[in-house]
């Protein structure tokens, strides 16, 4: 075992966030919690709580102490802001061995409660319980992961400043994409998708927040086109969809443009008009204290009255991941109330195997007094 | 509930695969198993068993019957080869409701065993057990998921034909990348990464099998560079790494090129020479009946003798995912024996925060009599 102590920026934003986690743990009588970001168990809360970009697990103690067990020690030494760093390789990458060492090092006493990620697979949790019998392992929905997701759903001033830059870049790309398509420079799915990759990274973005979906008229009927983009034509006659997000300092935007090139069938004209009105209804319905379910219901009712139905949720929070809390959907269990600092997508769409699809997605910031659309996506008619 | 019956290609490869699954279920006294591919629970076994690309769960009965519950019904109607298709939306996207309906429809009797994916989170499994008390739900390591991973590890003739095309395309890109870098046309991380995206898709590939890692000399010390690529210089003086894979009909290759531009420090020269020799030792060690752990141990011993250590596994299977069975690593629990039809990576690498990193990765097919390197990646010295 060969741990290093990292005192850099010990009182930075990560320490503040971990202090909140520690407080929540104390309130529930839990001595320490594990957050994990490996292949198959991705959780950007690790980055949120210590700055490390992934392939590691983090233990946060109820006393605010912290330790990171990282696959790439060199990367962790450069990027993680945490009390101690361990190398996973030193434990033969055996999760239970690494965890025992870290919990002992942090002084977590025998018999105390230790929380595992709620995403821990059932057989794996059972194994950990058996191997770490010194402690009382717990794994539950509504636990510390939910606390952190709740924290992440309310952006602080630093995060809002990042979104200001991310949205400005996103909007510039939207304008350039419209201009490029109109001028004929961007004529294939590959053209629009790679234009985004290049321009975003050249402007300093980390990349795209998810696989860009660029679907020309023959493929736009799919909610998520498969493959996500190809070499086929884009923005030719009919309906095309372009769904993308730009990552700045870890945080992603999420917008969808649609391109409609005439002549259009009456059905396509109707779909476009309905989606346009649904977008505005959705944005207008947002505000602090509003039930997220009611926002989704407003758009659902509008579509239903016109005889249409949307096959996906109206929207979702964005942040370190493309899909975060709160969800803007009709699910029975969705009890989310919009709060100042939430950033959510509003993305009504309609799809038809015969006519293709149209979706319009913007990001919306919930403020103390209302809601502000912070991106300027659009349906481009050609 | 509004299920359609899909008789297309009922006796195709998917049906054959599901028959093997059914046989394995019967041997274990299980009436049906669930395979799931949603955000957070990705499992390409769904595609392997029915052709549907994702966002769905599949139930396979011990009698060989099958049903797919899909988020995008239109997509499923076009792509899934399965007995019945249900729309997840019809169940309000409530997993337990959808599962009850499908199990009843398939005639799974009360009290019979139903297997959940081994990746099911602990709290979610507990919820399903409570909600679906008509059946005896099980969730275990080494169950049906492992059976399917074992099937996937041994490529059949159709899969080998796909790999022939995928490797030919990968090799063409490798040649073009070397030429482009030598000629100065590809001079940044963005240049090489987007060249791959464009050329691959233009040639009919679905895309790349994972986020391309392109790291110039300042960033190549990271095993997985973060961000995966940026706008910085590539293949300038020092060591650069380019790790990518091409997806053809669902199956990905996985290769890593390194670029070394002089003048090099003695340490960099040593790292390159060691990785070159380690690559050949690793490939030569592969063969049918060989323990995967022994292949990894051969390279580990070679590095250790030279006073070096590799911070990651030597390799892994490839297929519908970039990381599949068998693993070529030193983990205690790794009992894999290489078998004809396995396709594995051999990817020795050395990394140093001061000197950068070098990795050389090729794909290797295990045959009845030995092993054949099926890609032609390289360390390019400039």
CSV table of C-alpha atoms in Angstrom, one decimal, chain B residues 45-377:
chain,number,residue,atom,x,y,z
B,45,UNK,CA,-26.6,-9.6,-25.2
B,46,UNK,CA,-30.0,-8.2,-26.2
B,47,UNK,CA,-28.6,-7.4,-29.7
B,48,UNK,CA,-26.8,-10.7,-29.7
B,49,UNK,CA,-30.0,-12.6,-29.0
B,50,UNK,CA,-32.5,-10.7,-31.2
B,51,UNK,CA,-30.8,-8.1,-33.3
B,52,UNK,CA,-32.4,-5.1,-31.6
B,53,UNK,CA,-29.8,-2.4,-30.9
B,54,UNK,CA,-30.9,-1.3,-27.5
B,55,UNK,CA,-33.2,0.5,-25.1
B,56,UNK,CA,-35.2,-2.7,-24.5
B,57,UNK,CA,-35.5,-5.8,-22.4
B,58,UNK,CA,-35.8,-9.3,-23.7
B,59,UNK,CA,-37.4,-12.3,-22.1
B,60,UNK,CA,-36.3,-15.8,-23.2
B,61,UNK,CA,-38.3,-18.7,-22.1
B,62,UNK,CA,-37.0,-22.2,-21.3
B,63,UNK,CA,-39.2,-23.4,-24.2
B,64,UNK,CA,-37.3,-21.1,-26.6
B,65,UNK,CA,-40.1,-18.5,-26.8
B,66,UNK,CA,-39.1,-14.8,-26.7
B,67,UNK,CA,-40.6,-11.4,-26.2
B,68,UNK,CA,-39.0,-7.9,-26.5
B,69,UNK,CA,-40.2,-4.9,-24.5
B,70,UNK,CA,-38.9,-1.9,-26.4
B,71,UNK,CA,-38.8,1.8,-25.7
B,72,UNK,CA,-38.9,2.6,-29.5
B,73,UNK,CA,-41.6,0.4,-31.0
B,74,UNK,CA,-40.9,1.5,-34.5
B,75,UNK,CA,-37.3,0.7,-34.2
B,76,UNK,CA,-38.1,-2.7,-32.8
B,77,UNK,CA,-40.5,-3.5,-35.6
B,78,UNK,CA,-37.8,-2.9,-38.1
B,79,UNK,CA,-34.8,-4.5,-36.3
B,80,UNK,CA,-35.9,-7.1,-33.8
B,81,UNK,CA,-36.1,-10.8,-34.7
B,82,UNK,CA,-38.2,-12.1,-31.9
B,83,UNK,CA,-41.5,-13.9,-31.3
B,84,UNK,CA,-43.4,-10.9,-29.9
B,85,UNK,CA,-42.7,-7.2,-29.4
B,86,UNK,CA,-44.3,-5.0,-26.7
B,87,UNK,CA,-44.1,-1.3,-26.3
B,88,UNK,CA,-42.6,-0.2,-23.0
B,89,UNK,CA,-44.7,2.9,-23.0
B,90,UNK,CA,-47.9,0.8,-22.9
B,91,UNK,CA,-46.8,-0.1,-19.3
B,92,UNK,CA,-46.0,3.4,-18.3
B,93,UNK,CA,-42.3,2.2,-18.5
B,94,UNK,CA,-42.8,0.4,-15.2
B,95,UNK,CA,-40.5,-2.6,-15.3
B,96,UNK,CA,-42.5,-4.8,-13.0
B,97,UNK,CA,-45.8,-4.3,-14.9
B,98,UNK,CA,-44.2,-5.0,-18.2
B,99,UNK,CA,-42.5,-8.1,-16.9
B,100,UNK,CA,-45.7,-9.4,-15.3
B,101,UNK,CA,-47.5,-9.0,-18.6
B,102,UNK,CA,-44.8,-10.7,-20.7
B,103,UNK,CA,-44.2,-13.6,-18.3
B,104,UNK,CA,-48.0,-14.2,-18.3
B,105,UNK,CA,-48.2,-14.0,-22.0
B,106,UNK,CA,-45.3,-16.5,-22.4
B,107,UNK,CA,-47.1,-18.9,-20.0
B,108,UNK,CA,-44.5,-18.9,-17.3
B,109,UNK,CA,-46.3,-20.6,-14.4
B,110,UNK,CA,-46.7,-19.4,-10.8
B,111,UNK,CA,-43.8,-20.4,-8.6
B,112,UNK,CA,-41.4,-21.0,-11.5
B,113,UNK,CA,-37.9,-19.5,-11.4
B,114,UNK,CA,-37.2,-16.4,-13.4
B,115,UNK,CA,-33.7,-15.1,-13.8
B,116,UNK,CA,-32.9,-11.4,-13.6
B,117,UNK,CA,-29.7,-9.9,-15.1
B,118,UNK,CA,-26.7,-10.3,-12.8
B,119,UNK,CA,-26.1,-6.6,-13.1
B,120,UNK,CA,-29.5,-5.8,-11.5
B,121,UNK,CA,-28.9,-3.3,-8.7
B,122,UNK,CA,-29.5,-4.7,-5.2
B,123,UNK,CA,-32.4,-2.4,-4.3
B,124,UNK,CA,-34.0,-2.9,-7.8
B,125,UNK,CA,-33.8,-6.7,-7.4
B,126,UNK,CA,-35.4,-6.5,-4.0
B,127,UNK,CA,-38.3,-4.4,-5.5
B,128,UNK,CA,-38.8,-6.8,-8.3
B,129,UNK,CA,-38.9,-9.8,-5.9
B,130,UNK,CA,-41.6,-8.0,-3.9
B,131,UNK,CA,-43.7,-6.9,-6.9
B,132,UNK,CA,-43.5,-10.2,-8.8
B,133,UNK,CA,-44.3,-12.6,-6.0
B,134,UNK,CA,-46.1,-14.9,-8.4
B,135,UNK,CA,-42.6,-16.1,-9.5
B,136,UNK,CA,-39.4,-17.1,-7.8
B,137,UNK,CA,-36.9,-14.4,-9.0
B,138,UNK,CA,-33.2,-15.3,-9.0
B,139,UNK,CA,-30.2,-13.1,-9.6
B,140,UNK,CA,-26.7,-14.6,-9.4
B,141,UNK,CA,-23.2,-14.4,-10.7
B,142,UNK,CA,-22.3,-17.3,-13.0
B,143,UNK,CA,-25.9,-17.5,-14.2
B,144,UNK,CA,-27.4,-17.1,-17.7
B,145,UNK,CA,-25.5,-13.9,-18.4
B,146,UNK,CA,-22.3,-15.8,-18.0
B,147,UNK,CA,-23.6,-18.5,-20.3
B,148,UNK,CA,-24.2,-15.9,-23.0
B,149,UNK,CA,-20.9,-14.1,-22.4
B,150,UNK,CA,-19.3,-17.6,-22.9
B,151,UNK,CA,-21.2,-18.0,-26.2
B,152,UNK,CA,-20.2,-14.5,-27.3
B,153,UNK,CA,-16.6,-15.3,-26.6
B,154,UNK,CA,-16.5,-18.0,-29.2
B,155,UNK,CA,-17.1,-16.4,-32.6
B,156,UNK,CA,-19.1,-18.4,-35.2
B,157,UNK,CA,-18.4,-18.4,-38.9
B,158,UNK,CA,-20.7,-15.4,-39.5
B,159,UNK,CA,-19.0,-13.4,-36.8
B,160,UNK,CA,-15.6,-14.3,-38.2
B,161,UNK,CA,-16.7,-13.1,-41.6
B,162,UNK,CA,-17.7,-9.8,-40.1
B,163,UNK,CA,-14.3,-9.6,-38.3
B,164,UNK,CA,-12.5,-10.2,-41.6
B,165,UNK,CA,-14.2,-7.0,-43.0
B,166,UNK,CA,-13.7,-5.1,-39.8
B,167,UNK,CA,-10.0,-5.9,-39.6
B,168,UNK,CA,-9.5,-5.1,-43.3
B,169,UNK,CA,-11.0,-1.7,-42.7
B,170,UNK,CA,-9.1,-1.2,-39.5
B,171,UNK,CA,-5.8,-2.0,-41.3
B,172,UNK,CA,-6.6,0.3,-44.1
B,173,UNK,CA,-7.1,3.1,-41.6
B,174,UNK,CA,-3.9,2.2,-39.8
B,175,UNK,CA,-2.0,2.6,-43.1
B,176,UNK,CA,-3.8,5.9,-43.9
B,177,UNK,CA,-3.2,7.2,-40.4
B,178,UNK,CA,0.5,6.5,-40.6
B,179,UNK,CA,0.7,8.1,-44.1
B,180,UNK,CA,-1.3,11.1,-43.0
B,181,UNK,CA,0.8,11.7,-39.9
B,182,UNK,CA,4.1,11.3,-41.9
B,183,UNK,CA,2.8,13.7,-44.5
B,184,UNK,CA,1.8,16.3,-41.9
B,185,UNK,CA,-1.9,16.2,-43.0
B,186,UNK,CA,-2.9,14.7,-39.6
B,187,UNK,CA,-1.2,17.0,-37.1
B,188,UNK,CA,-3.6,17.2,-34.1
B,189,UNK,CA,-5.5,14.9,-31.9
B,190,UNK,CA,-8.7,16.1,-33.6
B,191,UNK,CA,-7.3,15.4,-37.0
B,192,UNK,CA,-6.6,11.7,-36.3
B,193,UNK,CA,-9.7,11.1,-34.3
B,194,UNK,CA,-12.1,12.7,-36.8
B,195,UNK,CA,-10.3,11.0,-39.7
B,196,UNK,CA,-11.2,7.7,-38.2
B,197,UNK,CA,-14.8,8.7,-37.6
B,198,UNK,CA,-15.2,9.9,-41.2
B,199,UNK,CA,-13.4,7.2,-43.0
B,200,UNK,CA,-15.0,4.4,-41.0
B,201,UNK,CA,-18.5,5.5,-41.5
B,202,UNK,CA,-18.0,6.4,-45.1
B,203,UNK,CA,-16.8,2.8,-45.6
B,204,UNK,CA,-20.1,1.6,-44.0
B,205,UNK,CA,-19.0,1.0,-40.4
B,206,UNK,CA,-21.6,1.7,-37.7
B,207,UNK,CA,-19.0,4.0,-36.1
B,208,UNK,CA,-16.3,3.6,-33.5
B,209,UNK,CA,-16.5,0.9,-30.8
B,210,UNK,CA,-15.5,3.3,-28.0
B,211,UNK,CA,-14.4,6.9,-27.6
B,212,UNK,CA,-11.2,7.1,-29.6
B,213,UNK,CA,-8.2,8.0,-27.4
B,214,UNK,CA,-5.8,10.3,-29.1
B,215,UNK,CA,-3.2,11.7,-26.8
B,216,UNK,CA,-0.2,13.8,-27.9
B,217,UNK,CA,3.1,13.7,-26.1
B,218,UNK,CA,1.9,15.9,-23.1
B,219,UNK,CA,-1.0,13.6,-22.4
B,220,UNK,CA,0.1,10.1,-23.4
B,221,UNK,CA,1.2,9.3,-19.8
B,222,UNK,CA,-2.5,8.5,-19.0
B,223,UNK,CA,-3.6,5.0,-19.6
B,224,UNK,CA,-6.9,6.5,-20.8
B,225,UNK,CA,-6.3,10.1,-21.7
B,226,UNK,CA,-8.7,12.6,-20.4
B,227,UNK,CA,-10.4,14.2,-22.3
B,228,UNK,CA,-10.2,11.3,-24.8
B,229,UNK,CA,-9.0,13.7,-27.5
B,230,UNK,CA,-8.7,17.5,-27.8
B,231,UNK,CA,-7.3,20.0,-30.3
B,232,UNK,CA,-3.7,19.7,-29.1
B,233,UNK,CA,-0.7,18.5,-31.2
B,234,UNK,CA,-0.4,14.9,-32.1
B,235,UNK,CA,2.8,13.0,-33.0
B,236,UNK,CA,5.0,15.9,-32.3
B,237,UNK,CA,8.3,15.3,-30.5
B,238,UNK,CA,7.9,12.5,-27.9
B,239,UNK,CA,5.4,9.7,-27.5
B,240,UNK,CA,1.7,9.8,-28.7
B,241,UNK,CA,-1.0,7.2,-28.4
B,242,UNK,CA,-3.9,6.5,-30.6
B,243,UNK,CA,-6.4,3.8,-29.4
B,244,UNK,CA,-9.5,3.1,-31.5
B,245,UNK,CA,-11.9,0.5,-32.8
B,246,UNK,CA,-14.2,0.2,-35.8
B,247,UNK,CA,-17.7,-1.3,-35.6
B,248,UNK,CA,-18.9,-3.4,-38.5
B,249,UNK,CA,-22.3,-5.0,-38.1
B,250,UNK,CA,-22.1,-4.5,-34.3
B,251,UNK,CA,-18.7,-6.0,-33.8
B,252,UNK,CA,-15.7,-3.8,-32.8
B,253,UNK,CA,-12.0,-4.1,-33.4
B,254,UNK,CA,-9.7,-2.5,-30.8
B,255,UNK,CA,-6.2,-1.4,-31.8
B,256,UNK,CA,-3.6,1.0,-30.5
B,257,UNK,CA,-0.9,2.7,-32.5
B,258,UNK,CA,1.9,4.7,-30.9
B,259,UNK,CA,3.9,7.4,-32.7
B,260,UNK,CA,7.4,8.3,-31.5
B,261,UNK,CA,9.1,11.3,-32.9
B,262,UNK,CA,12.7,12.0,-32.1
B,263,UNK,CA,14.9,13.0,-30.7
B,264,UNK,CA,13.9,10.6,-27.9
B,265,UNK,CA,15.2,10.4,-24.4
B,266,UNK,CA,17.0,7.1,-23.6
B,267,UNK,CA,14.1,6.2,-21.3
B,268,UNK,CA,11.6,6.7,-24.2
B,269,UNK,CA,13.8,4.5,-26.4
B,270,UNK,CA,13.8,1.8,-23.7
B,271,UNK,CA,10.0,2.0,-23.3
B,272,UNK,CA,9.4,1.6,-27.0
B,273,UNK,CA,11.8,-1.4,-27.3
B,274,UNK,CA,10.3,-3.1,-24.3
B,275,UNK,CA,6.7,-2.7,-25.6
B,276,UNK,CA,7.6,-4.0,-29.0
B,277,UNK,CA,9.1,-7.1,-27.5
B,278,UNK,CA,6.2,-7.5,-25.0
B,279,UNK,CA,3.7,-7.3,-27.9
B,280,UNK,CA,5.5,-10.2,-29.7
B,281,UNK,CA,5.8,-12.2,-26.5
B,282,UNK,CA,2.1,-11.8,-25.9
B,283,UNK,CA,1.0,-12.7,-29.3
B,284,UNK,CA,3.3,-15.7,-29.4
B,285,UNK,CA,2.0,-16.9,-26.0
B,286,UNK,CA,-1.6,-17.2,-27.3
B,287,UNK,CA,-3.1,-20.5,-28.4
B,288,UNK,CA,-5.9,-22.9,-27.8
B,289,UNK,CA,-5.9,-24.5,-24.3
B,290,UNK,CA,-3.6,-21.8,-23.0
B,291,UNK,CA,-4.6,-20.2,-19.7
B,292,UNK,CA,-5.3,-16.5,-20.3
B,293,UNK,CA,-3.5,-15.8,-17.1
B,294,UNK,CA,-0.3,-17.4,-18.4
B,295,UNK,CA,-0.3,-15.1,-21.4
B,296,UNK,CA,-0.5,-12.1,-19.1
B,297,UNK,CA,2.1,-13.6,-16.8
B,298,UNK,CA,4.6,-14.1,-19.6
B,299,UNK,CA,4.5,-10.3,-20.5
B,300,UNK,CA,4.5,-9.4,-16.8
B,301,UNK,CA,7.6,-11.4,-16.2
B,302,UNK,CA,9.3,-9.9,-19.2
B,303,UNK,CA,8.6,-6.3,-18.0
B,304,UNK,CA,9.5,-7.2,-14.4
B,305,UNK,CA,12.9,-8.5,-15.5
B,306,UNK,CA,13.6,-5.2,-17.1
B,307,UNK,CA,12.5,-3.3,-14.0
B,308,UNK,CA,9.1,-2.1,-15.4
B,309,UNK,CA,5.5,-2.7,-14.5
B,310,UNK,CA,2.4,-2.4,-16.7
B,311,UNK,CA,-0.5,-0.6,-14.9
B,312,UNK,CA,-3.3,-2.4,-16.8
B,313,UNK,CA,-4.3,-5.8,-18.1
B,314,UNK,CA,-2.6,-7.2,-21.1
B,315,UNK,CA,-5.8,-7.7,-23.0
B,316,UNK,CA,-9.4,-8.8,-23.3
B,317,UNK,CA,-11.9,-10.3,-25.6
B,318,UNK,CA,-13.6,-8.1,-28.2
B,319,UNK,CA,-17.0,-8.5,-29.9
B,320,UNK,CA,-20.2,-6.6,-29.6
B,321,UNK,CA,-18.5,-4.7,-26.8
B,322,UNK,CA,-14.9,-3.5,-26.7
B,323,UNK,CA,-14.3,-5.4,-23.4
B,324,UNK,CA,-15.6,-9.0,-23.4
B,325,UNK,CA,-14.5,-12.4,-22.3
B,326,UNK,CA,-11.9,-13.8,-22.0
B,327,UNK,CA,-9.8,-11.3,-20.0
B,328,UNK,CA,-6.1,-11.6,-20.5
B,329,UNK,CA,-5.0,-10.5,-17.0
B,330,UNK,CA,-3.3,-11.6,-13.8
B,331,UNK,CA,-6.4,-11.5,-11.6
B,332,UNK,CA,-6.5,-14.4,-9.1
B,333,UNK,CA,-10.0,-15.3,-10.2
B,334,UNK,CA,-9.2,-15.4,-13.9
B,335,UNK,CA,-9.6,-19.0,-14.9
B,336,UNK,CA,-10.2,-18.5,-18.6
B,337,UNK,CA,-8.6,-21.0,-21.0
B,338,UNK,CA,-8.2,-19.7,-24.6
B,339,UNK,CA,-10.3,-21.5,-27.1
B,340,UNK,CA,-10.7,-21.5,-30.9
B,341,UNK,CA,-12.9,-18.7,-32.0
B,342,UNK,CA,-11.8,-16.3,-29.2
B,343,UNK,CA,-10.7,-12.9,-30.4
B,344,UNK,CA,-8.6,-11.1,-27.9
B,345,UNK,CA,-6.5,-8.0,-27.7
B,346,UNK,CA,-2.8,-8.0,-26.8
B,347,UNK,CA,-1.9,-4.5,-25.7
B,348,UNK,CA,1.2,-4.0,-23.7
B,349,UNK,CA,1.9,-0.4,-22.6
B,350,UNK,CA,4.3,1.6,-20.4
B,351,UNK,CA,3.5,5.0,-19.0
B,352,UNK,CA,5.5,7.7,-17.3
B,353,UNK,CA,4.4,11.1,-16.2
B,354,UNK,CA,7.7,12.5,-17.4
B,355,UNK,CA,8.2,10.7,-20.6
B,356,UNK,CA,4.7,9.9,-21.8
B,357,UNK,CA,3.3,6.6,-22.8
B,358,UNK,CA,3.6,4.0,-25.4
B,359,UNK,CA,1.1,1.1,-26.2
B,360,UNK,CA,0.9,-1.3,-29.0
B,361,UNK,CA,-2.4,-3.2,-29.4
B,362,UNK,CA,-3.5,-5.8,-31.9
B,363,UNK,CA,-6.4,-8.2,-32.1
B,364,UNK,CA,-5.6,-11.9,-32.1
B,365,UNK,CA,-7.8,-14.8,-33.2
B,366,UNK,CA,-7.3,-18.1,-31.4
B,367,UNK,CA,-7.5,-21.0,-34.0
B,368,UNK,CA,-7.6,-24.7,-33.7
B,369,UNK,CA,-3.8,-24.9,-33.9
B,370,UNK,CA,-2.5,-21.6,-32.7
B,371,UNK,CA,-3.2,-17.9,-32.9
B,372,UNK,CA,-3.3,-15.5,-35.7
B,373,UNK,CA,-2.8,-11.7,-35.4
B,374,UNK,CA,-5.7,-10.3,-37.4
B,375,UNK,CA,-4.8,-6.6,-37.3
B,376,UNK,CA,-1.6,-4.8,-38.2
B,377,UNK,CA,-1.2,-2.0,-35.8
